[in-house]
Amino acid sequence: MVWKDGFCFRLDDETKMIQQTARSFAEKKVLPLAAKIDAEHYFPKELIPELGNLGFMGAVVPEEYGGTNLPILTYALIVEELAAACASTSIIVSAHNSLCLSPIVHFGTTEQKEKFLPQLATGAHIGCFALSEPGTGSDAAALSCTVKKKNGEYVIQGTKNWITNAPVSDVCILFAMMEPEKGNKGICAFVHEMNLPGITVGKKEEKLGICGSPTASITYDDVKLGKEHLLGGELEGFKVAMHTLNGGRIGVAAQAVGIARAALRDALEYAKERKTFGKPIVAHQSIQNYLADMVTRVDAARYLTLGAAAMKDRGEDYSRQAAMAKLFASEAAMEAGVKGVQIHGGYGYVREYPAERHMRDAKITEIYEGTSEIQRLVIAARLASE
Ligand code: CAA
C-alpha cells in the first residue's frame, strides 16, 4: 500500500526529499528486518552505519561537529518513517539523538562537543541517557544515585534503570544527586564515556515490545569523573533533564505516530483481503468505524507532533505542546494497536501477522520519557503558568 499523508502542513522541497529518503530506506531496509528484530530481540547493528550515512544519527548536531543539523520537524518525520517500519529501530535513533546528542549540543562546552559529537553524529558511537533508577521514574528529582566531590573529582555511586541503548552505548548522559536537601536543585548532569572503571551494564531486559531496542541498568561503583564531564553547571542537572525530555517527547510522539500508522496500514490491507458474510470486512460498518477512528487519530497525532516540532524550530516555548503531542500520539498508537489486532481477529493474536507487534510496541510510548500521567501533569502546570 502506498502511504498517503494527510498533510495540511506544506513541506518545502528539501523536507519532502528527506522524508522520501527516510521512507524509502525504512521500507526497503528496515521493514524486511522488523519481524526478526522483534522475534530474536535483535539489535539491528547493520542498519546503524547506513543510518549514519543518511545523516539520521546526527540529525540534531550542527554541521561543524559532523551532523546534519536538521530542523526538528524534519527529524520528527524521519522518526515517524522509521517507526512505521520498525519501532525498535526508531527509538534507537530517537533516544540517541534526543536524549544524548541534544543535551551535549545545548549544554556542552566546546571541548565536550569536539570530543563527543563527531563520532556520535556518524553512528560510530551510540549514546544513552541515565535518569531513571530502580526506585525513581516519574519523580525525577528523587535520585538516590549520588555524586560526592573528592579531591577535585566527582565520585558517582548508584544504579540507573531502564536505560535505552545502554548495552550498545559508548557515551552516556548521567544525572546524580549532589545535595539531596535541595531536591530538584541538588542534581548534577554529566557526559561520560561508558568504558570507565567502575561502570557495569546489567543484563538486557526482556521486554513486552520494542524488543530490538536494548535496555539495561547501569551501575556506578565509585566512578570518578572530572570537571570536564560536568554537563551544564553544578546543580543544574534538573534543568538539563527537563530541557532534554521536552525534546525527547517530540521524538516519542513521532515514534507513536509511526506505530499507529503501521497498525492502520496492516489492518487496512487485511480488511480489504479478508472476507466474511460474502464481502471483504472493510465493507462492514464496524470495521469501517475502527478504521475511521484510527486514521483520524493518526493524522491528529501527527499535527500535534509537527506543531510542537515547528515551535521548537522557531525557538518558542514548546514544552506543553511536546507533552500534548506525546500524550495524544501514544494513546492513539495504543488504540490503533488494539483495534488493529481486533480487525485481524484470530490472526491478530498470532505472531504470523505484525498486528500484535504493533500493539506491544505501542505500549511503551505511554510510559517512557514521561508516562501519560506525567504528561497530563506537565500540560496542566504549563497551562496554569502561561
Ligand atoms: N520543561 C521545562 N522546565 C520544567 C518542566 C518542563 N517540562 N517541568 C518542570 N520544569 C521546571 C519547573 O518550571 C521548575 O522550575 P523553577 O524551579 O525554575 O520554578 C522546576 O523544573 C521544578 O519543577 P517542579 O517543581 O514541577 O518539579 P518536580 O520535582 O515536582 O517534578 C516533573 C516535575 C515534571 C514531574 C518531573 O519530575 C518529570 O518530568 N518527571 C518525569 C520524568 C521522565 O520523563 N522520566 C523519563 C525517564 S527518561 C527515559 O524514559 C529513558 C529512556 O531511555 C527512554
Short mmCIF file of C-alpha atoms and ligand atoms in Angstrom, two decimals:
data_model
loop_
_atom_site.label_atom_id
_atom_site.label_comp_id
_atom_site.label_asym_id
_atom_site.label_seq_id
_atom_site.Cartn_x
_atom_site.Cartn_y
_atom_site.Cartn_z
CA MET A 1 0.00 0.00 0.00
CA VAL A 2 1.30 3.47 -0.85
CA TRP A 3 1.01 5.70 2.20
CA LYS A 4 -0.81 8.97 1.53
CA ASP A 5 -0.06 11.60 4.13
CA GLY A 6 -2.98 13.60 5.40
CA PHE A 7 -0.89 16.76 5.41
CA CYS A 8 -2.15 20.26 5.77
CA PHE A 9 1.44 21.29 6.51
CA ARG A 10 3.11 22.43 3.32
CA LEU A 11 6.52 20.80 3.39
CA ASP A 12 9.27 22.50 1.42
CA ASP A 13 11.07 20.53 -1.28
CA GLU A 14 14.09 19.69 0.87
CA THR A 15 11.95 18.40 3.74
CA LYS A 16 9.87 16.32 1.33
CA MET A 17 13.02 14.90 -0.18
CA ILE A 18 14.42 13.88 3.23
CA GLN A 19 11.03 12.40 4.22
CA GLN A 20 11.02 10.42 0.99
CA THR A 21 14.59 9.22 1.59
CA ALA A 22 13.64 8.11 5.10
CA ARG A 23 10.52 6.34 3.83
CA SER A 24 12.33 4.55 1.07
CA PHE A 25 15.13 3.43 3.42
CA ALA A 26 12.58 2.34 6.03
CA GLU A 27 10.54 0.31 3.54
CA LYS A 28 13.49 -1.29 1.73
CA LYS A 29 15.98 -1.86 4.53
CA VAL A 30 14.19 -1.67 7.88
CA LEU A 31 10.76 -3.23 7.30
CA PRO A 32 12.19 -6.54 5.98
CA LEU A 33 14.17 -6.88 9.24
CA ALA A 34 11.35 -5.85 11.60
CA ALA A 35 9.98 -9.33 12.34
CA LYS A 36 13.47 -10.71 13.06
CA ILE A 37 14.33 -7.70 15.25
CA ASP A 38 11.21 -8.38 17.29
CA ALA A 39 11.29 -12.17 17.45
CA GLU A 40 15.02 -12.54 18.13
CA HIS A 41 15.36 -9.36 20.22
CA TYR A 42 17.92 -8.47 17.63
CA PHE A 43 19.82 -5.18 17.69
CA PRO A 44 19.99 -4.15 14.01
CA LYS A 45 23.67 -3.25 14.02
CA GLU A 46 23.95 -3.40 10.24
CA LEU A 47 21.49 -0.51 9.95
CA ILE A 48 23.49 1.88 12.12
CA PRO A 49 26.23 2.79 9.57
CA GLU A 50 23.54 3.29 6.91
CA LEU A 51 21.51 5.48 9.26
CA GLY A 52 24.76 7.35 9.89
CA ASN A 53 25.45 7.79 6.17
CA LEU A 54 21.96 9.18 5.68
CA GLY A 55 22.68 11.75 8.38
CA PHE A 56 19.98 10.43 10.69
CA MET A 57 22.33 9.51 13.58
CA GLY A 58 23.48 13.13 13.74
CA ALA A 59 20.19 14.81 12.90
CA VAL A 60 20.32 17.27 15.81
CA VAL A 61 24.06 18.00 15.59
CA PRO A 62 25.49 21.14 13.92
CA GLU A 63 27.42 20.54 10.71
CA GLU A 64 30.70 21.76 12.23
CA TYR A 65 30.60 18.69 14.52
CA GLY A 66 29.73 16.28 11.71
CA GLY A 67 25.94 16.34 11.98
CA THR A 68 23.19 17.25 9.55
CA ASN A 69 21.58 19.88 11.81
CA LEU A 70 18.07 19.14 10.56
CA PRO A 71 15.03 21.08 11.69
CA ILE A 72 13.19 19.18 14.45
CA LEU A 73 10.16 18.93 12.16
CA THR A 74 12.28 17.01 9.63
CA TYR A 75 13.72 14.89 12.41
CA ALA A 76 10.18 14.03 13.58
CA LEU A 77 9.25 12.96 10.05
CA ILE A 78 12.31 10.68 9.91
CA VAL A 79 11.46 9.06 13.26
CA GLU A 80 7.86 8.52 12.08
CA GLU A 81 9.05 6.80 8.89
CA LEU A 82 11.43 4.54 10.82
CA ALA A 83 8.73 3.70 13.38
CA ALA A 84 6.22 2.84 10.66
CA ALA A 85 8.71 0.14 9.62
CA CYS A 86 10.18 -0.88 12.99
CA ALA A 87 9.52 0.72 16.36
CA SER A 88 12.76 -0.66 17.83
CA THR A 89 14.90 0.98 15.17
CA SER A 90 13.11 4.29 15.60
CA ILE A 91 13.79 4.50 19.34
CA ILE A 92 17.43 3.50 18.91
CA VAL A 93 17.78 6.60 16.67
CA SER A 94 15.48 8.80 18.73
CA ALA A 95 17.00 8.08 22.17
CA HIS A 96 20.47 8.57 20.66
CA ASN A 97 19.60 11.95 19.10
CA SER A 98 17.07 13.43 21.52
CA LEU A 99 18.45 12.19 24.81
CA CYS A 100 22.21 12.04 24.30
CA LEU A 101 23.27 14.29 21.40
CA SER A 102 20.81 17.07 22.04
CA PRO A 103 21.92 17.87 25.65
CA ILE A 104 25.56 17.88 24.52
CA VAL A 105 24.65 20.32 21.73
CA HIS A 106 22.69 22.58 24.10
CA PHE A 107 24.65 22.39 27.35
CA GLY A 108 28.08 21.07 26.33
CA THR A 109 31.29 23.08 26.35
CA THR A 110 33.24 23.43 23.09
CA GLU A 111 35.64 20.75 24.36
CA GLN A 112 32.78 18.34 25.11
CA LYS A 113 31.23 18.95 21.69
CA GLU A 114 34.56 18.40 19.93
CA LYS A 115 35.24 15.29 21.95
CA PHE A 116 31.89 13.51 21.76
CA LEU A 117 29.79 14.76 18.86
CA PRO A 118 31.73 13.81 15.71
CA GLN A 119 31.65 10.07 16.41
CA LEU A 120 28.12 10.14 17.78
CA ALA A 121 26.90 12.06 14.73
CA THR A 122 28.03 9.33 12.33
CA GLY A 123 26.73 6.47 14.44
CA ALA A 124 30.30 5.22 15.06
CA HIS A 125 29.36 5.78 18.70
CA ILE A 126 25.92 5.38 20.25
CA GLY A 127 24.52 7.37 23.16
CA CYS A 128 22.15 6.89 26.09
CA PHE A 129 20.51 8.90 28.90
CA ALA A 130 20.62 7.72 32.50
CA LEU A 131 17.99 9.44 34.65
CA SER A 132 15.59 6.73 35.92
CA GLU A 133 16.55 4.45 38.79
CA PRO A 134 15.15 1.28 40.35
CA GLY A 135 13.20 3.46 42.81
CA THR A 136 12.76 6.64 40.74
CA GLY A 137 10.96 7.19 37.46
CA SER A 138 8.20 9.79 37.35
CA ASP A 139 9.59 11.64 40.39
CA ALA A 140 12.74 12.57 38.54
CA ALA A 141 14.20 14.63 41.38
CA ALA A 142 14.17 11.77 43.92
CA LEU A 143 17.50 10.36 42.78
CA SER A 144 19.47 8.06 45.05
CA CYS A 145 22.44 7.78 42.71
CA THR A 146 24.87 10.14 44.43
CA VAL A 147 27.78 12.34 43.44
CA LYS A 148 30.31 13.41 46.03
CA LYS A 149 33.18 15.82 45.43
CA LYS A 150 36.53 14.39 46.48
CA ASN A 151 39.98 15.79 45.64
CA GLY A 152 38.59 17.83 42.76
CA GLU A 153 36.79 14.82 41.27
CA TYR A 154 33.12 13.83 41.16
CA VAL A 155 32.61 10.34 42.58
CA ILE A 156 29.46 8.54 41.47
CA GLN A 157 27.71 5.74 43.35
CA GLY A 158 24.38 4.16 42.45
CA THR A 159 22.29 2.40 39.83
CA LYS A 160 20.32 3.64 36.84
CA ASN A 161 17.45 1.61 35.39
CA TRP A 162 15.60 1.15 32.10
CA ILE A 163 18.33 2.80 30.07
CA THR A 164 17.54 2.62 26.35
CA ASN A 165 20.65 1.76 24.28
CA ALA A 166 22.77 1.11 27.42
CA PRO A 167 24.16 -2.25 26.23
CA VAL A 168 25.37 -0.72 22.94
CA SER A 169 26.31 2.75 24.13
CA ASP A 170 29.71 4.42 24.10
CA VAL A 171 28.58 7.69 25.69
CA CYS A 172 26.08 8.44 28.46
CA ILE A 173 24.31 11.46 29.89
CA LEU A 174 24.15 10.82 33.64
CA PHE A 175 22.14 12.51 36.40
CA ALA A 176 23.19 12.18 40.03
CA MET A 177 22.22 13.81 43.32
CA MET A 178 24.81 16.06 44.92
CA GLU A 179 22.77 17.97 47.52
CA PRO A 180 19.65 15.94 48.41
CA GLU A 181 18.30 18.60 50.77
CA LYS A 182 17.88 20.87 47.74
CA GLY A 183 15.61 18.42 45.89
CA ASN A 184 15.49 19.08 42.16
CA LYS A 185 18.02 21.90 42.66
CA GLY A 186 20.62 19.49 44.02
CA ILE A 187 21.22 17.45 40.85
CA CYS A 188 24.26 17.43 38.53
CA ALA A 189 24.39 16.20 34.92
CA PHE A 190 27.45 14.61 33.35
CA VAL A 191 28.52 13.36 29.94
CA HIS A 192 30.89 10.42 30.12
CA GLU A 193 32.35 7.51 28.19
CA MET A 194 30.88 4.11 29.05
CA ASN A 195 34.22 2.31 29.37
CA LEU A 196 35.29 3.97 32.62
CA PRO A 197 36.42 1.85 35.60
CA GLY A 198 33.52 1.08 37.96
CA ILE A 199 30.74 1.11 35.33
CA THR A 200 28.79 -2.12 34.82
CA VAL A 201 25.94 -2.56 32.36
CA GLY A 202 23.30 -5.03 33.56
CA LYS A 203 21.65 -7.80 31.57
CA LYS A 204 19.41 -6.89 28.66
CA GLU A 205 15.80 -6.57 29.83
CA GLU A 206 13.21 -8.97 28.37
CA LYS A 207 10.50 -6.57 27.24
CA LEU A 208 6.90 -6.68 26.05
CA GLY A 209 7.69 -4.67 22.92
CA ILE A 210 10.42 -2.74 21.09
CA CYS A 211 12.38 -5.94 21.62
CA GLY A 212 15.30 -4.97 19.38
CA SER A 213 15.99 -1.80 21.34
CA PRO A 214 18.41 -2.93 24.05
CA THR A 215 17.56 -1.73 27.57
CA ALA A 216 19.59 -2.34 30.72
CA SER A 217 20.63 -0.93 34.06
CA ILE A 218 23.94 0.86 34.59
CA THR A 219 25.71 0.56 37.93
CA TYR A 220 28.29 3.11 39.05
CA ASP A 221 30.64 1.88 41.73
CA ASP A 222 32.96 4.65 42.88
CA VAL A 223 33.21 6.02 39.34
CA LYS A 224 35.45 9.07 39.15
CA LEU A 225 34.52 11.84 36.76
CA GLY A 226 36.48 15.02 36.15
CA LYS A 227 35.29 18.60 35.79
CA GLU A 228 35.39 18.06 32.03
CA HIS A 229 32.48 15.62 32.40
CA LEU A 230 30.12 18.07 34.09
CA LEU A 231 27.29 19.00 31.68
CA GLY A 232 25.80 22.41 32.38
CA GLY A 233 26.75 23.99 35.67
CA GLU A 234 26.99 22.24 39.03
CA LEU A 235 23.47 21.62 40.44
CA GLU A 236 21.89 22.44 37.07
CA GLY A 237 21.15 18.82 36.22
CA PHE A 238 17.37 19.03 36.60
CA LYS A 239 17.23 21.85 34.05
CA VAL A 240 19.30 19.72 31.65
CA ALA A 241 16.92 16.78 32.21
CA MET A 242 13.71 18.77 31.70
CA HIS A 243 15.04 20.58 28.63
CA THR A 244 16.19 17.27 27.15
CA LEU A 245 12.94 15.45 27.93
CA ASN A 246 10.87 18.19 26.29
CA GLY A 247 12.71 17.48 23.03
CA GLY A 248 12.64 13.73 23.61
CA ARG A 249 8.86 13.82 23.89
CA ILE A 250 8.61 15.04 20.29
CA GLY A 251 10.71 12.02 19.28
CA VAL A 252 8.46 9.59 21.17
CA ALA A 253 5.34 11.28 19.76
CA ALA A 254 6.73 10.83 16.24
CA GLN A 255 7.52 7.21 17.06
CA ALA A 256 3.94 6.71 18.26
CA VAL A 257 2.56 8.25 15.04
CA GLY A 258 4.66 5.78 13.06
CA ILE A 259 3.49 2.79 15.12
CA ALA A 260 -0.17 3.89 14.81
CA ARG A 261 0.30 4.28 11.07
CA ALA A 262 1.78 0.78 10.82
CA ALA A 263 -1.16 -0.68 12.76
CA LEU A 264 -3.58 1.11 10.45
CA ARG A 265 -1.67 0.17 7.28
CA ASP A 266 -1.63 -3.54 8.13
CA ALA A 267 -5.24 -3.59 9.38
CA LEU A 268 -6.50 -1.87 6.23
CA GLU A 269 -4.61 -4.26 3.98
CA TYR A 270 -6.03 -7.22 5.88
CA ALA A 271 -9.56 -5.78 5.89
CA LYS A 272 -9.50 -5.49 2.12
CA GLU A 273 -8.49 -9.12 1.67
CA ARG A 274 -10.42 -10.92 4.40
CA LYS A 275 -14.00 -11.84 3.51
CA THR A 276 -16.92 -12.59 5.85
CA PHE A 277 -20.62 -12.81 5.04
CA GLY A 278 -19.82 -12.64 1.34
CA LYS A 279 -17.80 -9.42 1.29
CA PRO A 280 -14.43 -8.02 2.38
CA ILE A 281 -14.58 -6.99 6.03
CA VAL A 282 -13.62 -3.44 5.03
CA ALA A 283 -17.19 -3.17 3.71
CA HIS A 284 -18.66 -3.88 7.17
CA GLN A 285 -19.61 -0.83 9.16
CA SER A 286 -18.00 -1.98 12.42
CA ILE A 287 -14.63 -2.33 10.70
CA GLN A 288 -15.12 0.98 8.89
CA ASN A 289 -15.73 2.69 12.23
CA TYR A 290 -12.47 1.27 13.60
CA LEU A 291 -10.50 2.34 10.53
CA ALA A 292 -12.06 5.81 10.52
CA ASP A 293 -11.11 6.33 14.17
CA MET A 294 -7.59 5.06 13.56
CA VAL A 295 -6.82 7.28 10.57
CA THR A 296 -8.35 10.35 12.24
CA ARG A 297 -6.20 9.87 15.31
CA VAL A 298 -3.06 9.18 13.27
CA ASP A 299 -3.45 12.49 11.46
CA ALA A 300 -4.39 14.41 14.61
CA ALA A 301 -1.35 12.95 16.39
CA ARG A 302 0.89 13.98 13.50
CA TYR A 303 -0.41 17.54 13.53
CA LEU A 304 0.26 17.86 17.26
CA THR A 305 3.72 16.36 16.83
CA LEU A 306 4.74 18.53 13.90
CA GLY A 307 3.18 21.55 15.60
CA ALA A 308 5.39 21.04 18.67
CA ALA A 309 8.39 20.44 16.40
CA ALA A 310 7.71 23.64 14.44
CA MET A 311 7.51 25.62 17.70
CA LYS A 312 10.84 24.18 18.81
CA ASP A 313 12.34 25.10 15.45
CA ARG A 314 11.09 28.68 15.89
CA GLY A 315 12.70 28.87 19.33
CA GLU A 316 9.37 29.18 21.15
CA ASP A 317 8.46 27.52 24.47
CA TYR A 318 7.06 24.22 23.24
CA SER A 319 7.05 22.14 26.46
CA ARG A 320 3.23 21.97 26.74
CA GLN A 321 2.86 21.15 23.05
CA ALA A 322 5.52 18.41 23.25
CA ALA A 323 3.75 16.86 26.25
CA MET A 324 0.37 17.12 24.46
CA ALA A 325 1.81 15.52 21.32
CA LYS A 326 3.34 12.65 23.27
CA LEU A 327 0.21 12.12 25.35
CA PHE A 328 -2.15 12.10 22.40
CA ALA A 329 0.08 10.21 19.95
CA SER A 330 0.97 7.46 22.42
CA GLU A 331 -2.70 6.89 23.30
CA ALA A 332 -3.57 6.94 19.58
CA ALA A 333 -0.85 4.35 18.94
CA MET A 334 -2.10 2.10 21.73
CA GLU A 335 -5.67 2.36 20.50
CA ALA A 336 -4.60 1.71 16.90
CA GLY A 337 -2.59 -1.30 18.09
CA VAL A 338 -5.58 -2.78 19.93
CA LYS A 339 -8.01 -2.08 17.07
CA GLY A 340 -5.53 -3.47 14.55
CA VAL A 341 -5.49 -6.76 16.46
CA GLN A 342 -9.30 -6.74 16.70
CA ILE A 343 -9.67 -6.21 12.95
CA HIS A 344 -7.37 -9.17 12.33
CA GLY A 345 -9.47 -11.39 14.64
CA GLY A 346 -7.66 -14.64 15.46
CA TYR A 347 -4.87 -13.72 13.04
CA GLY A 348 -4.24 -10.63 15.14
CA TYR A 349 -3.38 -12.83 18.10
CA VAL A 350 -0.62 -14.83 16.44
CA ARG A 351 2.94 -13.88 15.58
CA GLU A 352 2.49 -14.69 11.89
CA TYR A 353 0.97 -11.22 11.38
CA PRO A 354 2.58 -7.97 12.56
CA ALA A 355 -0.64 -6.68 14.18
CA GLU A 356 0.20 -7.94 17.68
CA ARG A 357 3.73 -6.50 17.39
CA HIS A 358 2.34 -3.02 16.80
CA MET A 359 0.13 -3.37 19.88
CA ARG A 360 3.08 -4.49 22.02
CA ASP A 361 5.39 -1.81 20.60
CA ALA A 362 2.82 0.94 21.17
CA LYS A 363 2.55 0.38 24.93
CA ILE A 364 5.97 1.76 25.83
CA THR A 365 5.18 5.13 24.24
CA GLU A 366 2.68 5.69 27.06
CA ILE A 367 5.44 5.01 29.59
CA TYR A 368 8.95 6.15 28.68
CA GLU A 369 10.19 9.74 28.57
CA GLY A 370 7.35 10.54 30.98
CA THR A 371 4.20 8.48 31.49
CA SER A 372 0.82 9.72 30.23
CA GLU A 373 0.05 10.71 33.81
CA ILE A 374 3.20 12.86 33.93
CA GLN A 375 2.38 14.43 30.54
CA ARG A 376 -1.03 15.49 31.91
CA LEU A 377 0.71 16.97 34.93
CA VAL A 378 3.19 18.88 32.73
CA ILE A 379 0.40 20.12 30.44
CA ALA A 380 -1.71 21.39 33.34
CA ALA A 381 1.28 23.02 35.09
CA ARG A 382 2.38 24.79 31.89
CA LEU A 383 -1.19 25.85 31.09
CA ALA A 384 -1.59 27.43 34.52
CA SER A 385 1.65 29.38 34.16
CA GLU A 386 1.17 30.62 30.56
N1 CAA B 1 10.25 21.94 30.87
C1 CAA B 1 10.98 22.92 31.44
N2 CAA B 1 11.02 23.12 32.76
C2 CAA B 1 10.29 22.29 33.52
C3 CAA B 1 9.50 21.26 33.00
C4 CAA B 1 9.50 21.10 31.60
N3 CAA B 1 8.79 20.13 31.01
N4 CAA B 1 8.88 20.62 34.01
C5 CAA B 1 9.28 21.22 35.14
N5 CAA B 1 10.12 22.24 34.85
C6 CAA B 1 10.76 23.19 35.77
C7 CAA B 1 9.73 23.96 36.56
O1 CAA B 1 9.28 25.09 35.84
C8 CAA B 1 10.50 24.34 37.80
O2 CAA B 1 11.34 25.45 37.50
P1 CAA B 1 11.70 26.54 38.66
O3 CAA B 1 12.40 25.78 39.73
O4 CAA B 1 12.57 27.50 37.95
O5 CAA B 1 10.39 27.10 39.10
C9 CAA B 1 11.40 23.14 38.01
O6 CAA B 1 11.51 22.47 36.75
C10 CAA B 1 10.86 22.18 39.02
O7 CAA B 1 9.53 21.86 38.63
P2 CAA B 1 8.57 21.06 39.58
O8 CAA B 1 8.53 21.72 40.92
O9 CAA B 1 7.29 20.84 38.88
O10 CAA B 1 9.43 19.72 39.75
P3 CAA B 1 9.07 18.31 40.33
O11 CAA B 1 10.25 17.79 41.03
O12 CAA B 1 7.77 18.38 41.09
O13 CAA B 1 8.87 17.37 39.03
C11 CAA B 1 8.02 16.62 36.89
C12 CAA B 1 8.26 17.76 37.89
C13 CAA B 1 7.51 17.37 35.68
C14 CAA B 1 7.01 15.59 37.35
C15 CAA B 1 9.36 15.90 36.58
O14 CAA B 1 9.80 15.18 37.69
C16 CAA B 1 9.26 15.00 35.38
O15 CAA B 1 9.33 15.45 34.22
N6 CAA B 1 9.13 13.66 35.60
C17 CAA B 1 9.11 12.71 34.52
C18 CAA B 1 10.49 12.23 34.26
C19 CAA B 1 10.58 11.47 32.98
O16 CAA B 1 10.07 11.87 31.95
N7 CAA B 1 11.32 10.36 33.06
C20 CAA B 1 11.56 9.57 31.89
C21 CAA B 1 12.93 8.99 32.01
S1 CAA B 1 13.88 9.09 30.61
C22 CAA B 1 13.55 7.69 29.75
O17 CAA B 1 12.43 7.32 29.55
C23 CAA B 1 14.79 6.97 29.38
C24 CAA B 1 14.89 6.29 28.10
O18 CAA B 1 15.94 5.71 27.92
C25 CAA B 1 13.88 6.34 27.01
#
